[in-house]
């Protein structure tokens, strides 16, 4: 790796250069980050050509500028830096806020951009609210690896909270979809499967605004896919540089080998009771896909509730969406996570004998630290977190309706930082899990088997039974 320190109009830029070769890649980091975060990706891309990771003014090893820069100014500094390095046309790869910057580079200097690759493009223009963005970032962060979380924290501390905070308005106000519509080069969108900052409707909007845009999902990844899933991300970035048959052959071979694994069921005919899945706050139905596959492989017809969206609405909105998804299904058992369990209990009260019972994991029947103190202010009480206030009207009313509690199985993680008081429900079957965490139990096959056991048990009893 080589390092070049550049002075551009009184601003400092530090470029880290990996590899050599005719194909050039320029990597531009996001808010608070630096080239360090791109290192796993840069080292792999360097096998294909020259990789330049740019540290923008005020981030990583560079000194702070005298004033806060706008997105367009960062773009100007970035392409002037590549001019100084004599790079010529390149594939420009931006991450998070960096996607806004490289888009501006493509508009300011189209001669320098062969292709744009936007990793985790932000900000979803349907949710340009600081508090909502913070919630989405937190939701994405719980799916990151510990090294990724620590690297993010170090980068933010190094950049300085004040400088990062000064950049937030520029991040929120950038009209990415409108600017992307004016870009003439090919555009590739790359999003993490578990990234709450890049929901499918936002990705679809970006894809539709420019006919030269394609999108790819990195499965298992969240917001920082270039750090946690570098191999998969490189494969997408370099897809146009490999024979078109190779990735398809690799995919077909992988599917064949997975299908030959002992005990794997490719298809199943529904024979067990129908199961209605209810996901939690700031989750989507896809967050429970592994559990859904497990239940489906064991003969259960799985029903999801797309109408919940990100599940930020009221309990009434939630149970009505769930009731609509039930349709004509009968003898259904609800399987829920977190807030989904609160909706599920209300559904049991409203749906009559359509629903046999519920198995729920990590449900805040007694409230959550997300709400304690925080949502008791008049303004924040109206946010989605207000529901979890132990003294709130909705939670207290739900607790008072105990007629269906005996039809509920509450699975309680040994330690849950989101619900430190646990999710015990008087009158229910309460089972303490050995697993730790609010989300981790849903990834454990032992928990899936336990859920399936209780689903079968509930299905064997009539709704009115004890």
mmCIF file of N, CA and C in Angstrom, residues 13-110:
data_model
loop_
_atom_site.group_PDB
_atom_site.id
_atom_site.type_symbol
_atom_site.label_atom_id
_atom_site.label_comp_id
_atom_site.label_asym_id
_atom_site.label_seq_id
_atom_site.Cartn_x
_atom_site.Cartn_y
_atom_site.Cartn_z
ATOM 1 N N UNK A 13 -6.213 15.980 1.645
ATOM 2 C CA UNK A 13 -6.757 14.686 1.241
ATOM 3 C C UNK A 13 -5.640 13.656 1.351
ATOM 4 N N UNK A 14 -5.939 12.520 1.961
ATOM 5 C CA UNK A 14 -4.967 11.432 2.065
ATOM 6 C C UNK A 14 -5.496 10.249 1.258
ATOM 7 N N UNK A 15 -4.712 9.814 0.272
ATOM 8 C CA UNK A 15 -5.117 8.702 -0.587
ATOM 9 C C UNK A 15 -4.293 7.464 -0.262
ATOM 10 N N UNK A 16 -4.973 6.339 -0.061
ATOM 11 C CA UNK A 16 -4.309 5.051 0.125
ATOM 12 C C UNK A 16 -4.436 4.273 -1.184
ATOM 13 N N UNK A 17 -3.313 3.834 -1.733
ATOM 14 C CA UNK A 17 -3.304 3.203 -3.049
ATOM 15 C C UNK A 17 -2.882 1.743 -2.913
ATOM 16 N N UNK A 18 -3.729 0.854 -3.413
ATOM 17 C CA UNK A 18 -3.463 -0.588 -3.377
ATOM 18 C C UNK A 18 -3.349 -1.103 -4.801
ATOM 19 N N UNK A 19 -2.411 -2.003 -5.037
ATOM 20 C CA UNK A 19 -2.324 -2.707 -6.300
ATOM 21 C C UNK A 19 -1.917 -1.829 -7.464
ATOM 22 N N UNK A 20 -1.941 -2.439 -8.648
ATOM 23 C CA UNK A 20 -1.643 -1.715 -9.886
ATOM 24 C C UNK A 20 -2.291 -2.471 -11.032
ATOM 25 N N UNK A 21 -2.628 -1.756 -12.066
ATOM 26 C CA UNK A 21 -3.271 -2.389 -13.202
ATOM 27 C C UNK A 21 -4.083 -1.385 -13.979
ATOM 28 N N UNK A 22 -4.523 -1.753 -15.174
ATOM 29 C CA UNK A 22 -5.219 -0.792 -16.040
ATOM 30 C C UNK A 22 -6.583 -0.349 -15.523
ATOM 31 N N UNK A 23 -7.302 -1.236 -14.828
ATOM 32 C CA UNK A 23 -8.610 -0.847 -14.293
ATOM 33 C C UNK A 23 -8.426 -0.132 -12.963
ATOM 34 N N UNK A 24 -9.040 1.042 -12.841
ATOM 35 C CA UNK A 24 -8.906 1.844 -11.623
ATOM 36 C C UNK A 24 -10.239 1.901 -10.887
ATOM 37 N N UNK A 25 -10.164 1.796 -9.557
ATOM 38 C CA UNK A 25 -11.326 1.922 -8.683
ATOM 39 C C UNK A 25 -11.041 3.035 -7.675
ATOM 40 N N UNK A 26 -11.977 3.948 -7.523
ATOM 41 C CA UNK A 26 -11.863 5.006 -6.515
ATOM 42 C C UNK A 26 -12.932 4.758 -5.461
ATOM 43 N N UNK A 27 -12.512 4.651 -4.206
ATOM 44 C CA UNK A 27 -13.421 4.347 -3.102
ATOM 45 C C UNK A 27 -13.611 5.584 -2.240
ATOM 46 N N UNK A 28 -14.872 5.954 -2.004
ATOM 47 C CA UNK A 28 -15.197 7.157 -1.230
ATOM 48 C C UNK A 28 -16.064 6.750 -0.040
ATOM 49 N N UNK A 29 -15.577 7.044 1.151
ATOM 50 C CA UNK A 29 -16.231 6.623 2.394
ATOM 51 C C UNK A 29 -17.440 7.499 2.726
ATOM 52 N N UNK A 30 -18.162 7.093 3.775
ATOM 53 C CA UNK A 30 -19.344 7.817 4.221
ATOM 54 C C UNK A 30 -19.073 8.720 5.405
ATOM 55 N N UNK A 31 -20.149 9.212 6.010
ATOM 56 C CA UNK A 31 -20.064 10.164 7.118
ATOM 57 C C UNK A 31 -19.341 9.547 8.311
ATOM 58 N N UNK A 32 -18.303 10.235 8.786
ATOM 59 C CA UNK A 32 -17.569 9.792 9.962
ATOM 60 C C UNK A 32 -16.561 8.692 9.700
ATOM 61 N N UNK A 33 -16.551 8.120 8.498
ATOM 62 C CA UNK A 33 -15.691 6.978 8.207
ATOM 63 C C UNK A 33 -14.358 7.415 7.590
ATOM 64 N N UNK A 34 -13.573 6.445 7.139
ATOM 65 C CA UNK A 34 -12.278 6.712 6.517
ATOM 66 C C UNK A 34 -11.930 5.553 5.599
ATOM 67 N N UNK A 35 -10.756 5.620 4.969
ATOM 68 C CA UNK A 35 -10.320 4.554 4.066
ATOM 69 C C UNK A 35 -10.101 3.240 4.803
ATOM 70 N N UNK A 36 -9.872 3.315 6.107
ATOM 71 C CA UNK A 36 -9.649 2.091 6.889
ATOM 72 C C UNK A 36 -10.821 1.123 6.729
ATOM 73 N N UNK A 37 -12.014 1.676 6.668
ATOM 74 C CA UNK A 37 -13.207 0.838 6.580
ATOM 75 C C UNK A 37 -13.278 0.100 5.252
ATOM 76 N N UNK A 38 -12.620 0.650 4.224
ATOM 77 C CA UNK A 38 -12.619 0.027 2.906
ATOM 78 C C UNK A 38 -11.500 -1.010 2.743
ATOM 79 N N UNK A 39 -10.645 -1.161 3.737
ATOM 80 C CA UNK A 39 -9.441 -1.975 3.544
ATOM 81 C C UNK A 39 -9.729 -3.405 3.088
ATOM 82 N N UNK A 40 -10.683 -4.139 3.715
ATOM 83 C CA UNK A 40 -10.957 -5.501 3.218
ATOM 84 C C UNK A 40 -11.372 -5.511 1.751
ATOM 85 N N UNK A 41 -12.181 -4.524 1.353
ATOM 86 C CA UNK A 41 -12.624 -4.433 -0.031
ATOM 87 C C UNK A 41 -11.467 -4.044 -0.942
ATOM 88 N N UNK A 42 -10.660 -3.052 -0.517
ATOM 89 C CA UNK A 42 -9.548 -2.563 -1.335
ATOM 90 C C UNK A 42 -8.526 -3.661 -1.602
ATOM 91 N N UNK A 43 -8.224 -4.454 -0.588
ATOM 92 C CA UNK A 43 -7.228 -5.514 -0.761
ATOM 93 C C UNK A 43 -7.689 -6.551 -1.777
ATOM 94 N N UNK A 44 -8.979 -6.826 -1.820
ATOM 95 C CA UNK A 44 -9.500 -7.802 -2.780
ATOM 96 C C UNK A 44 -9.611 -7.200 -4.179
ATOM 97 N N UNK A 45 -10.053 -5.958 -4.260
ATOM 98 C CA UNK A 45 -10.142 -5.304 -5.568
ATOM 99 C C UNK A 45 -8.766 -5.100 -6.187
ATOM 100 N N UNK A 46 -7.732 -4.977 -5.339
ATOM 101 C CA UNK A 46 -6.376 -4.734 -5.840
ATOM 102 C C UNK A 46 -5.867 -5.889 -6.695
ATOM 103 N N UNK A 47 -6.480 -7.062 -6.578
ATOM 104 C CA UNK A 47 -6.102 -8.182 -7.442
ATOM 105 C C UNK A 47 -6.561 -7.949 -8.874
ATOM 106 N N UNK A 48 -7.445 -6.963 -9.060
ATOM 107 C CA UNK A 48 -8.018 -6.698 -10.373
ATOM 108 C C UNK A 48 -7.509 -5.408 -11.003
ATOM 109 N N UNK A 49 -6.871 -4.545 -10.213
ATOM 110 C CA UNK A 49 -6.411 -3.277 -10.769
ATOM 111 C C UNK A 49 -5.872 -2.357 -9.702
ATOM 112 N N UNK A 50 -5.908 -1.055 -9.977
ATOM 113 C CA UNK A 50 -5.430 -0.036 -9.050
ATOM 114 C C UNK A 50 -6.597 0.480 -8.222
ATOM 115 N N UNK A 51 -6.433 0.468 -6.911
ATOM 116 C CA UNK A 51 -7.501 0.894 -6.004
ATOM 117 C C UNK A 51 -7.024 2.100 -5.207
ATOM 118 N N UNK A 52 -7.795 3.174 -5.261
ATOM 119 C CA UNK A 52 -7.464 4.394 -4.524
ATOM 120 C C UNK A 52 -8.583 4.671 -3.524
ATOM 121 N N UNK A 53 -8.264 4.582 -2.235
ATOM 122 C CA UNK A 53 -9.220 4.911 -1.175
ATOM 123 C C UNK A 53 -8.957 6.335 -0.721
ATOM 124 N N UNK A 54 -9.949 7.184 -0.857
ATOM 125 C CA UNK A 54 -9.791 8.610 -0.565
ATOM 126 C C UNK A 54 -10.256 8.908 0.855
ATOM 127 N N UNK A 55 -9.399 9.563 1.640
ATOM 128 C CA UNK A 55 -9.803 10.111 2.941
ATOM 129 C C UNK A 55 -10.143 11.580 2.740
ATOM 130 N N UNK A 56 -11.401 11.927 2.880
ATOM 131 C CA UNK A 56 -11.855 13.295 2.635
ATOM 132 C C UNK A 56 -11.454 14.225 3.777
ATOM 133 N N UNK A 57 -11.427 15.535 3.533
ATOM 134 C CA UNK A 57 -11.032 16.495 4.577
ATOM 135 C C UNK A 57 -11.871 16.347 5.848
ATOM 136 N N UNK A 58 -11.178 16.222 6.981
ATOM 137 C CA UNK A 58 -11.853 16.111 8.266
ATOM 138 C C UNK A 58 -12.119 14.699 8.719
ATOM 139 N N UNK A 59 -11.796 13.719 7.886
ATOM 140 C CA UNK A 59 -12.049 12.322 8.229
ATOM 141 C C UNK A 59 -10.758 11.515 8.186
ATOM 142 N N UNK A 60 -10.698 10.473 9.021
ATOM 143 C CA UNK A 60 -9.511 9.628 9.054
ATOM 144 C C UNK A 60 -8.283 10.422 9.448
ATOM 145 N N UNK A 61 -7.180 10.281 8.689
ATOM 146 C CA UNK A 61 -5.928 10.946 9.064
ATOM 147 C C UNK A 61 -5.823 12.401 8.617
ATOM 148 N N UNK A 62 -6.837 12.943 7.954
ATOM 149 C CA UNK A 62 -6.733 14.307 7.436
ATOM 150 C C UNK A 62 -7.060 15.331 8.515
ATOM 151 N N UNK A 63 -6.557 16.547 8.319
ATOM 152 C CA UNK A 63 -6.875 17.604 9.282
ATOM 153 C C UNK A 63 -8.260 18.177 8.983
ATOM 154 N N UNK A 64 -8.862 18.771 10.002
ATOM 155 C CA UNK A 64 -10.195 19.353 9.857
ATOM 156 C C UNK A 64 -10.146 20.601 8.986
ATOM 157 N N UNK A 65 -11.127 20.782 8.112
ATOM 158 C CA UNK A 65 -11.208 22.029 7.339
ATOM 159 C C UNK A 65 -11.676 23.175 8.228
ATOM 160 N N UNK A 66 -11.478 24.389 7.750
ATOM 161 C CA UNK A 66 -11.887 25.559 8.531
ATOM 162 C C UNK A 66 -13.400 25.700 8.591
ATOM 163 N N UNK A 67 -14.092 25.162 7.603
ATOM 164 C CA UNK A 67 -15.554 25.255 7.588
ATOM 165 C C UNK A 67 -16.139 23.937 7.090
ATOM 166 N N UNK A 68 -17.408 23.725 7.401
ATOM 167 C CA UNK A 68 -18.085 22.499 6.985
ATOM 168 C C UNK A 68 -18.314 22.513 5.476
ATOM 169 N N UNK A 69 -17.965 21.421 4.822
ATOM 170 C CA UNK A 69 -18.130 21.331 3.377
ATOM 171 C C UNK A 69 -19.490 20.738 3.018
ATOM 172 N N UNK A 70 -19.980 21.106 1.841
ATOM 173 C CA UNK A 70 -21.208 20.524 1.317
ATOM 174 C C UNK A 70 -20.861 19.314 0.447
ATOM 175 N N UNK A 71 -21.883 18.561 0.072
ATOM 176 C CA UNK A 71 -21.660 17.342 -0.705
ATOM 177 C C UNK A 71 -20.944 17.656 -2.018
ATOM 178 N N UNK A 72 -21.399 18.680 -2.707
ATOM 179 C CA UNK A 72 -20.767 19.050 -3.970
ATOM 180 C C UNK A 72 -19.310 19.456 -3.804
ATOM 181 N N UNK A 73 -18.970 20.095 -2.681
ATOM 182 C CA UNK A 73 -17.584 20.487 -2.424
ATOM 183 C C UNK A 73 -16.712 19.266 -2.156
ATOM 184 N N UNK A 74 -17.233 18.295 -1.413
ATOM 185 C CA UNK A 74 -16.493 17.046 -1.221
ATOM 186 C C UNK A 74 -16.229 16.377 -2.570
ATOM 187 N N UNK A 75 -17.232 16.386 -3.457
ATOM 188 C CA UNK A 75 -17.069 15.771 -4.771
ATOM 189 C C UNK A 75 -15.967 16.461 -5.564
ATOM 190 N N UNK A 76 -15.934 17.795 -5.508
ATOM 191 C CA UNK A 76 -14.915 18.549 -6.241
ATOM 192 C C UNK A 76 -13.519 18.210 -5.731
ATOM 193 N N UNK A 77 -13.381 18.140 -4.419
ATOM 194 C CA UNK A 77 -12.086 17.785 -3.832
ATOM 195 C C UNK A 77 -11.682 16.372 -4.257
ATOM 196 N N UNK A 78 -12.637 15.452 -4.281
ATOM 197 C CA UNK A 78 -12.335 14.056 -4.624
ATOM 198 C C UNK A 78 -11.844 13.927 -6.059
ATOM 199 N N UNK A 79 -12.535 14.555 -7.008
ATOM 200 C CA UNK A 79 -12.084 14.379 -8.396
ATOM 201 C C UNK A 79 -10.825 15.189 -8.694
ATOM 202 N N UNK A 80 -10.611 16.296 -7.974
ATOM 203 C CA UNK A 80 -9.349 17.013 -8.131
ATOM 204 C C UNK A 80 -8.182 16.177 -7.602
ATOM 205 N N UNK A 81 -8.441 15.409 -6.551
ATOM 206 C CA UNK A 81 -7.403 14.522 -6.019
ATOM 207 C C UNK A 81 -7.016 13.458 -7.042
ATOM 208 N N UNK A 82 -7.998 12.890 -7.732
ATOM 209 C CA UNK A 82 -7.664 11.871 -8.736
ATOM 210 C C UNK A 82 -6.944 12.493 -9.927
ATOM 211 N N UNK A 83 -7.264 13.748 -10.250
ATOM 212 C CA UNK A 83 -6.507 14.451 -11.291
ATOM 213 C C UNK A 83 -5.042 14.575 -10.895
ATOM 214 N N UNK A 84 -4.792 14.963 -9.637
ATOM 215 C CA UNK A 84 -3.419 15.106 -9.145
ATOM 216 C C UNK A 84 -2.657 13.781 -9.233
ATOM 217 N N UNK A 85 -3.393 12.696 -9.005
ATOM 218 C CA UNK A 85 -2.764 11.374 -9.044
ATOM 219 C C UNK A 85 -2.642 10.823 -10.460
ATOM 220 N N UNK A 86 -3.222 11.534 -11.428
ATOM 221 C CA UNK A 86 -3.137 11.117 -12.821
ATOM 222 C C UNK A 86 -3.876 9.829 -13.130
ATOM 223 N N UNK A 87 -5.037 9.650 -12.533
ATOM 224 C CA UNK A 87 -5.725 8.365 -12.637
ATOM 225 C C UNK A 87 -6.521 8.179 -13.926
ATOM 226 N N UNK A 88 -7.204 9.198 -14.398
ATOM 227 C CA UNK A 88 -8.061 9.034 -15.554
ATOM 228 C C UNK A 88 -9.386 8.380 -15.201
ATOM 229 N N UNK A 89 -10.135 7.864 -16.195
ATOM 230 C CA UNK A 89 -11.448 7.265 -15.938
ATOM 231 C C UNK A 89 -11.353 6.072 -14.986
ATOM 232 N N UNK A 90 -12.374 5.921 -14.132
ATOM 233 C CA UNK A 90 -12.355 4.872 -13.113
ATOM 234 C C UNK A 90 -13.774 4.457 -12.764
ATOM 235 N N UNK A 91 -13.874 3.332 -12.078
ATOM 236 C CA UNK A 91 -15.118 2.934 -11.428
ATOM 237 C C UNK A 91 -15.133 3.617 -10.066
ATOM 238 N N UNK A 92 -16.139 4.452 -9.822
ATOM 239 C CA UNK A 92 -16.235 5.177 -8.552
ATOM 240 C C UNK A 92 -17.208 4.445 -7.634
ATOM 241 N N UNK A 93 -16.718 4.101 -6.448
ATOM 242 C CA UNK A 93 -17.500 3.340 -5.476
ATOM 243 C C UNK A 93 -17.705 4.203 -4.239
ATOM 244 N N UNK A 94 -18.952 4.498 -3.909
ATOM 245 C CA UNK A 94 -19.254 5.282 -2.716
ATOM 246 C C UNK A 94 -20.062 4.467 -1.732
ATOM 247 N N UNK A 95 -19.857 4.748 -0.450
ATOM 248 C CA UNK A 95 -20.623 4.062 0.593
ATOM 249 C C UNK A 95 -21.385 5.074 1.427
ATOM 250 N N UNK A 96 -22.687 4.822 1.653
ATOM 251 C CA UNK A 96 -23.520 5.671 2.504
ATOM 252 C C UNK A 96 -23.476 7.123 2.003
ATOM 253 N N UNK A 97 -23.018 8.076 2.796
ATOM 254 C CA UNK A 97 -22.921 9.446 2.303
ATOM 255 C C UNK A 97 -21.998 9.536 1.098
ATOM 256 N N UNK A 98 -21.049 8.620 1.013
ATOM 257 C CA UNK A 98 -20.162 8.583 -0.145
ATOM 258 C C UNK A 98 -20.890 8.340 -1.450
ATOM 259 N N UNK A 99 -22.094 7.717 -1.396
ATOM 260 C CA UNK A 99 -22.873 7.527 -2.623
ATOM 261 C C UNK A 99 -23.351 8.864 -3.171
ATOM 262 N N UNK A 100 -23.663 9.791 -2.273
ATOM 263 C CA UNK A 100 -24.049 11.132 -2.706
ATOM 264 C C UNK A 100 -22.863 11.841 -3.356
ATOM 265 N N UNK A 101 -21.684 11.666 -2.759
ATOM 266 C CA UNK A 101 -20.488 12.348 -3.258
ATOM 267 C C UNK A 101 -20.102 11.835 -4.642
ATOM 268 N N UNK A 102 -20.071 10.508 -4.837
ATOM 269 C CA UNK A 102 -19.660 9.991 -6.146
ATOM 270 C C UNK A 102 -20.700 10.302 -7.215
ATOM 271 N N UNK A 103 -21.972 10.415 -6.818
ATOM 272 C CA UNK A 103 -22.997 10.836 -7.783
ATOM 273 C C UNK A 103 -22.718 12.251 -8.269
ATOM 274 N N UNK A 104 -22.313 13.129 -7.351
ATOM 275 C CA UNK A 104 -21.956 14.493 -7.752
ATOM 276 C C UNK A 104 -20.699 14.498 -8.621
ATOM 277 N N UNK A 105 -19.753 13.613 -8.349
ATOM 278 C CA UNK A 105 -18.564 13.505 -9.205
ATOM 279 C C UNK A 105 -18.980 13.155 -10.629
ATOM 280 N N UNK A 106 -19.930 12.218 -10.769
ATOM 281 C CA UNK A 106 -20.386 11.805 -12.096
ATOM 282 C C UNK A 106 -21.047 12.947 -12.852
ATOM 283 N N UNK A 107 -21.637 13.893 -12.128
ATOM 284 C CA UNK A 107 -22.270 15.048 -12.769
ATOM 285 C C UNK A 107 -21.261 16.158 -13.045
ATOM 286 N N UNK A 108 -20.305 16.354 -12.136
ATOM 287 C CA UNK A 108 -19.300 17.405 -12.325
ATOM 288 C C UNK A 108 -18.243 17.017 -13.359
ATOM 289 N N UNK A 109 -17.833 15.737 -13.340
ATOM 290 C CA UNK A 109 -16.773 15.268 -14.230
ATOM 291 C C UNK A 109 -17.142 13.919 -14.840
ATOM 292 N N UNK A 110 -18.120 13.895 -15.738
ATOM 293 C CA UNK A 110 -18.532 12.610 -16.323
ATOM 294 C C UNK A 110 -17.407 11.901 -17.073
#
